[in-house]
Coordinates of C-alpha atoms in Angstrom, one line a residue:
X1 CA -4.3 10.3 39.8
X2 CA -3.0 6.7 39.8
X3 CA 0.8 6.1 40.0
X4 CA 1.9 3.2 37.8
X5 CA 4.2 0.6 39.5
X6 CA 7.8 0.8 38.5
X7 CA 7.7 -2.9 37.3
X8 CA 4.9 -2.0 34.9
X9 CA 6.7 1.0 33.3
X10 CA 9.8 -1.3 32.9
X11 CA 7.7 -4.0 31.3
X12 CA 6.4 -1.4 28.7
X13 CA 10.0 -0.5 27.8
X14 CA 10.9 -4.1 27.4
X15 CA 8.0 -4.8 25.3
X16 CA 8.8 -1.8 23.1
X17 CA 12.4 -3.1 22.7
X18 CA 11.1 -6.7 21.8
X19 CA 8.7 -5.3 19.1
X20 CA 11.4 -3.1 17.6
X21 CA 13.7 -6.1 17.3
X22 CA 11.0 -8.2 15.8
X23 CA 11.8 -8.4 12.0
X24 CA 8.0 -8.7 11.2
X25 CA 7.3 -5.4 13.2
X26 CA 10.3 -3.1 13.4
X27 CA 10.7 -2.9 9.7
X28 CA 11.5 0.7 9.4
X29 CA 12.7 3.8 11.4
X30 CA 9.0 5.2 11.2
X31 CA 7.5 2.0 12.7
X32 CA 10.1 1.9 15.5
X33 CA 9.5 5.5 16.3
X34 CA 5.8 4.7 16.5
X35 CA 6.4 2.1 19.0
X36 CA 8.1 4.5 21.3
X37 CA 5.2 7.1 20.8
X38 CA 2.7 4.5 21.7
X39 CA 4.6 3.4 24.9
X40 CA 5.0 7.0 25.9
X41 CA 1.2 7.5 25.5
X42 CA 0.5 4.4 27.6
X43 CA 2.8 5.6 30.3
X44 CA 0.9 8.9 30.5
X45 CA -2.4 7.1 30.3
X46 CA -1.7 5.0 33.5
X47 CA -2.3 8.2 35.5
X48 CA -6.1 7.8 34.5
X49 CA -6.3 4.0 34.8
X50 CA -8.0 2.2 37.6
X51 CA -5.5 0.3 40.0
X52 CA -6.8 -3.1 38.8
X53 CA -5.9 -2.1 35.2
X54 CA -2.3 -1.5 36.3
X55 CA -1.9 -4.9 38.0
X56 CA 0.2 -6.2 35.0
X57 CA 1.2 -5.6 31.3
X58 CA -1.9 -8.0 30.6
X59 CA -4.4 -5.9 32.3
X60 CA -3.1 -2.7 30.9
X61 CA -3.2 -4.1 27.3
X62 CA -6.7 -5.7 27.8
X63 CA -9.4 -4.9 25.4
X64 CA -11.6 -3.2 28.0
X65 CA -8.7 -1.0 29.1
X66 CA -7.5 0.1 25.8
X67 CA -10.9 0.4 24.3
X68 CA -11.8 2.4 21.2
X69 CA -11.6 6.0 20.2
X70 CA -15.4 6.1 20.3
X71 CA -15.4 5.3 24.0
X72 CA -14.3 8.5 25.8
X73 CA -13.6 6.6 29.2
X74 CA -11.0 4.2 27.5
X75 CA -7.3 4.8 26.9
X76 CA -7.8 5.2 23.2
X77 CA -11.0 7.5 23.8
X78 CA -8.9 9.8 26.0
X79 CA -5.9 9.7 23.7
X80 CA -8.0 10.6 20.7
X81 CA -9.4 13.5 22.6
X82 CA -6.0 14.9 22.9
X83 CA -5.4 14.0 26.7
X84 CA -2.0 12.5 26.2
X85 CA -0.4 14.9 23.8
X86 CA 3.3 15.7 24.5
X87 CA 2.4 19.4 24.6
X88 CA -1.2 19.4 25.9
X89 CA -3.3 22.0 24.1
X90 CA -6.8 20.5 24.2
X91 CA -7.0 19.7 20.5
X92 CA -8.1 16.2 19.6
X93 CA -5.9 14.0 17.6
X94 CA -6.5 13.7 13.8
X95 CA -8.1 10.4 12.7
X96 CA -4.8 9.5 10.9
X97 CA -2.8 10.0 14.2
X98 CA -5.4 8.0 16.2
X99 CA -5.1 5.1 13.7
X100 CA -1.3 5.2 13.8
X101 CA -1.6 4.7 17.6
X102 CA -4.0 1.9 17.2
X103 CA -1.7 0.2 14.6
X104 CA 1.3 0.6 17.3
X105 CA -0.9 -0.9 20.1
X106 CA -1.7 -3.8 17.8
X107 CA 2.0 -4.4 17.4
X108 CA 2.7 -4.2 21.1
X109 CA -0.3 -6.4 21.7
X110 CA 1.0 -9.0 19.4
X111 CA 4.5 -9.0 20.8
X112 CA 3.0 -9.6 24.2
X113 CA 1.3 -12.7 22.9
X114 CA -2.2 -11.5 23.4
X115 CA -5.1 -12.2 21.1
X116 CA -5.9 -9.4 18.6
X117 CA -8.2 -6.5 19.7
X118 CA -11.8 -6.6 18.4
X119 CA -11.2 -3.5 16.3
X120 CA -8.5 -5.4 14.3
X121 CA -11.0 -7.9 12.8
X122 CA -12.0 -7.8 9.2
X123 CA -14.4 -4.8 8.5
X124 CA -13.7 -3.1 11.9
X125 CA -10.8 -1.0 10.7
X126 CA -11.9 0.7 7.5
X127 CA -8.6 2.6 7.1
X128 CA -6.7 -0.7 6.8
X129 CA -6.1 -1.8 3.1
X130 CA -6.3 -5.5 4.3
X131 CA -10.1 -5.0 5.1
X132 CA -11.0 -3.7 1.6
X133 CA -12.7 -5.9 -0.9
X134 CA -10.3 -7.1 -3.5
X135 CA -11.1 -6.8 -7.2
X136 CA -13.3 -9.6 -8.4
X137 CA -12.6 -11.7 -11.4
X138 CA -15.8 -10.2 -13.1
X139 CA -14.4 -6.7 -12.7
X140 CA -11.0 -7.7 -13.9
X141 CA -12.6 -9.1 -17.1
X142 CA -14.7 -6.0 -17.5
X143 CA -11.8 -3.7 -17.1
X144 CA -9.6 -5.8 -19.4
X145 CA -12.3 -5.4 -22.0
X146 CA -12.5 -1.7 -21.7
X147 CA -8.8 -1.3 -21.8
X148 CA -8.6 -3.5 -24.9
X149 CA -10.3 -1.0 -27.2
X150 CA -7.7 1.1 -28.8
X151 CA -7.7 4.9 -29.3
X152 CA -7.0 6.8 -32.5
X153 CA -5.3 9.4 -30.4
X154 CA -1.6 8.6 -29.9
X155 CA -1.5 10.1 -26.4
X156 CA -4.6 8.4 -25.1
X157 CA -3.3 5.1 -26.6
X158 CA -0.2 5.1 -24.7
X159 CA -1.8 5.6 -21.5
X160 CA -4.3 2.9 -22.4
X161 CA -1.5 0.4 -23.0
X162 CA 0.4 1.2 -19.9
X163 CA -2.7 0.8 -17.9
X164 CA -3.5 -2.4 -19.5
X165 CA -0.1 -3.8 -18.8
X166 CA -0.2 -2.6 -15.2
X167 CA -3.7 -4.3 -14.7
X168 CA -2.5 -7.7 -16.1
X169 CA 0.8 -7.7 -14.4
X170 CA -0.6 -6.9 -11.0
X171 CA -3.3 -9.5 -11.4
X172 CA -1.0 -12.2 -12.7
X173 CA 1.7 -11.7 -10.3
X174 CA 0.2 -10.5 -7.1
X175 CA 3.0 -7.9 -6.6
X176 CA 2.2 -4.6 -5.0
X177 CA 2.3 -1.4 -7.1
X178 CA 5.6 -0.4 -5.5
X179 CA 7.2 -3.7 -6.6
X180 CA 6.0 -3.2 -10.2
X181 CA 7.1 0.3 -10.3
X182 CA 10.6 -1.0 -9.5
X183 CA 10.7 -3.5 -12.2
X184 CA 13.0 -3.1 -15.2
X185 CA 12.6 -4.7 -18.7
X186 CA 15.5 -6.9 -17.9
X187 CA 13.2 -8.6 -15.4
X188 CA 11.2 -10.1 -18.2
X189 CA 12.4 -13.2 -20.2
X190 CA 12.9 -12.6 -23.9
X191 CA 9.4 -14.3 -24.7
X192 CA 7.7 -12.4 -21.9
X193 CA 6.7 -15.7 -20.3
X194 CA 8.1 -15.0 -16.9
X195 CA 9.0 -11.9 -14.9
X196 CA 11.2 -11.6 -11.8
X197 CA 9.9 -9.1 -9.2
X198 CA 10.4 -8.1 -5.5
X199 CA 7.6 -8.9 -3.2
X200 CA 6.7 -7.8 0.3
X201 CA 4.9 -10.8 1.8
X202 CA 2.2 -10.3 4.3
X203 CA 3.4 -10.1 8.0
X204 CA 6.0 -7.4 7.2
X205 CA 8.7 -9.9 6.6
X206 CA 11.8 -9.1 4.5
X207 CA 11.2 -8.6 0.9
X208 CA 11.8 -11.5 -1.4
X209 CA 12.4 -11.9 -5.1
X210 CA 10.4 -14.3 -7.1
X211 CA 10.0 -15.2 -10.8
X212 CA 6.3 -15.5 -11.7
X213 CA 4.9 -17.2 -14.9
X214 CA 2.7 -14.8 -16.8
X215 CA -0.6 -15.9 -18.4
X216 CA -1.6 -15.3 -22.0
X217 CA -3.4 -12.0 -21.4
X218 CA -0.5 -10.6 -19.4
X219 CA 2.0 -11.6 -22.1
X220 CA 0.0 -9.9 -24.7
X221 CA -0.4 -6.6 -22.7
X222 CA 3.3 -6.5 -22.1
X223 CA 4.2 -7.2 -25.6
X224 CA 1.8 -4.4 -26.7
X225 CA 3.3 -2.0 -24.3
X226 CA 7.1 -2.6 -24.6
X227 CA 7.3 -1.0 -28.1
X228 CA 5.5 2.1 -26.8
X229 CA 7.9 2.3 -23.8
X230 CA 10.9 2.0 -26.1
X231 CA 9.6 4.7 -28.5
X232 CA 8.9 7.2 -25.6
X233 CA 12.4 6.7 -24.1
X234 CA 14.1 7.0 -27.6
X235 CA 12.1 10.3 -28.2
X236 CA 12.8 12.0 -24.9
X237 CA 15.9 10.6 -23.2
X238 CA 19.4 11.5 -24.8
X239 CA 21.0 8.2 -23.8
X240 CA 18.3 6.2 -25.4
X241 CA 16.3 3.0 -24.5
X242 CA 19.5 0.8 -24.6
X243 CA 21.4 2.7 -21.9
X244 CA 21.5 0.7 -18.6
X245 CA 19.9 3.6 -16.7
X246 CA 16.8 3.6 -18.9
X247 CA 15.4 0.2 -18.4
X248 CA 12.4 0.9 -16.3
X249 CA 9.5 -1.3 -17.3
X250 CA 6.8 1.3 -16.7
X251 CA 7.8 4.9 -17.6
X252 CA 6.1 8.3 -17.6
X253 CA 4.3 9.6 -20.7
X254 CA 4.2 13.3 -20.3
X255 CA 6.3 16.3 -19.3
X256 CA 6.1 17.3 -15.6
X257 CA 7.6 20.2 -13.7
X258 CA 10.1 19.7 -10.9
X259 CA 12.7 21.8 -9.2
X260 CA 16.4 22.1 -9.0
X261 CA 18.2 22.0 -5.6
X262 CA 18.1 25.8 -5.5
X263 CA 14.3 25.9 -6.0
X264 CA 14.3 26.9 -9.7
X265 CA 11.7 25.1 -11.8
X266 CA 12.8 22.5 -14.4
X267 CA 11.0 20.5 -16.9
X268 CA 11.1 16.7 -16.6
X269 CA 10.7 14.8 -19.7
X270 CA 8.7 11.6 -20.2
X271 CA 10.4 8.2 -20.4
X272 CA 11.5 8.1 -16.8
X273 CA 10.6 5.4 -14.3
X274 CA 7.1 6.1 -13.0
X275 CA 6.8 6.4 -9.3
X276 CA 4.3 4.2 -7.5
X277 CA 2.2 7.1 -6.6
X278 CA 2.2 8.3 -10.3
X279 CA 1.1 4.8 -11.2
X280 CA -1.7 4.8 -8.7
X281 CA -2.9 8.3 -9.7
X282 CA -2.8 7.5 -13.5
X283 CA -4.8 4.3 -13.0
X284 CA -7.2 5.8 -10.6
X285 CA -8.2 8.7 -13.0
X286 CA -8.7 6.2 -15.7
X287 CA -10.8 3.8 -13.5
X288 CA -13.1 6.6 -12.3
X289 CA -13.7 7.8 -15.9
X290 CA -14.5 4.1 -17.1
X291 CA -16.8 3.6 -14.0
X292 CA -18.9 6.7 -15.1
X293 CA -19.0 5.5 -18.7
X294 CA -20.0 2.0 -17.8
X295 CA -22.3 2.7 -14.9
X296 CA -24.7 -0.1 -14.3
X297 CA -23.1 -2.6 -16.5
X298 CA -22.0 -6.0 -15.4
X299 CA -18.7 -6.0 -13.6
X300 CA -18.8 -2.3 -13.1
X301 CA -17.7 -0.3 -11.0
X302 CA -14.1 -1.5 -10.8
X303 CA -11.8 -0.5 -7.8
X304 CA -9.9 2.7 -8.3
X305 CA -7.1 1.4 -5.9
X306 CA -4.3 -0.6 -7.6
X307 CA -3.8 -2.5 -4.4
X308 CA -7.1 -4.2 -4.8
X309 CA -6.1 -5.5 -8.2
X310 CA -3.1 -7.1 -6.5
X311 CA -5.4 -8.7 -3.8
X312 CA -7.8 -9.8 -6.3
X313 CA -5.0 -11.5 -8.3
X314 CA -3.7 -13.2 -5.3
X315 CA -7.2 -14.4 -4.4
X316 CA -7.7 -15.8 -7.9
X317 CA -4.4 -17.5 -7.8
X318 CA -5.2 -19.3 -4.6
X319 CA -8.5 -20.3 -5.9
X320 CA -7.0 -21.8 -9.0
X321 CA -3.5 -22.6 -7.7
X322 CA -2.1 -21.2 -11.0
X323 CA 0.9 -19.2 -9.9
X324 CA 4.3 -20.8 -9.6

């Protein structure tokens, strides 16, 4: 067993504090807690490291020391095998926990001013949404065409119009689903030509508010959706669509079951602000069905992840420099 020098342990604590104080890293309590977990794991891992790997913070964080979960002799390999659990029990870490450790290591590594690890490169981290392929313009056009076909069934028609508005707003604005879910109708100008949304820019900086010009397709989709939204709220919410609390742009369209504080079940009416996860689930179900219906056709399959629509819209905007 190797004993880590005190200066190295102290340097790890200092690095953790620096990362937690970085506004692009310590953006939440969970992220700060993860930094502490990773540093604690590294301290335990020093007992298995070679003396030359403990010469400095740089050698401890080196690519060949940290390694990868597939390499059982590396820090990450031993961690994934469960060697550095707080309460050792021999069980390997789950894939999600291992990925969280790797993300925390990447944050520490960046704070230390070191180059990214090899597994941070595009395509090497399949769990990271930044390595996924964004929606292509052809897929966007194909999905727009499919969602432009009306249904005679009122219920399905409402879902179609909400999905169409979601698609065009995400593509035109580049906002993430969470930002779109939080938007109110008051964010739109009267002619639906512009919308004001809250964005979380890359790099984990503070959220920013921007006003974005909408294209013709997005304006048309929003204008089709707004009367439906208003009708649903008027039908199901006592205060009605003009009440300040009922101004969510994207709302739920069916009854759901919730619970009171004491655990009793309660019925939740439509017309309430849809959650980001609800928006994702609704779109994903529609995308999977349409992918099956249009299998083999040009532009299909389309992504089932709303985030990839956002990324596709951002890439298209950069290509055409069209977003103000």
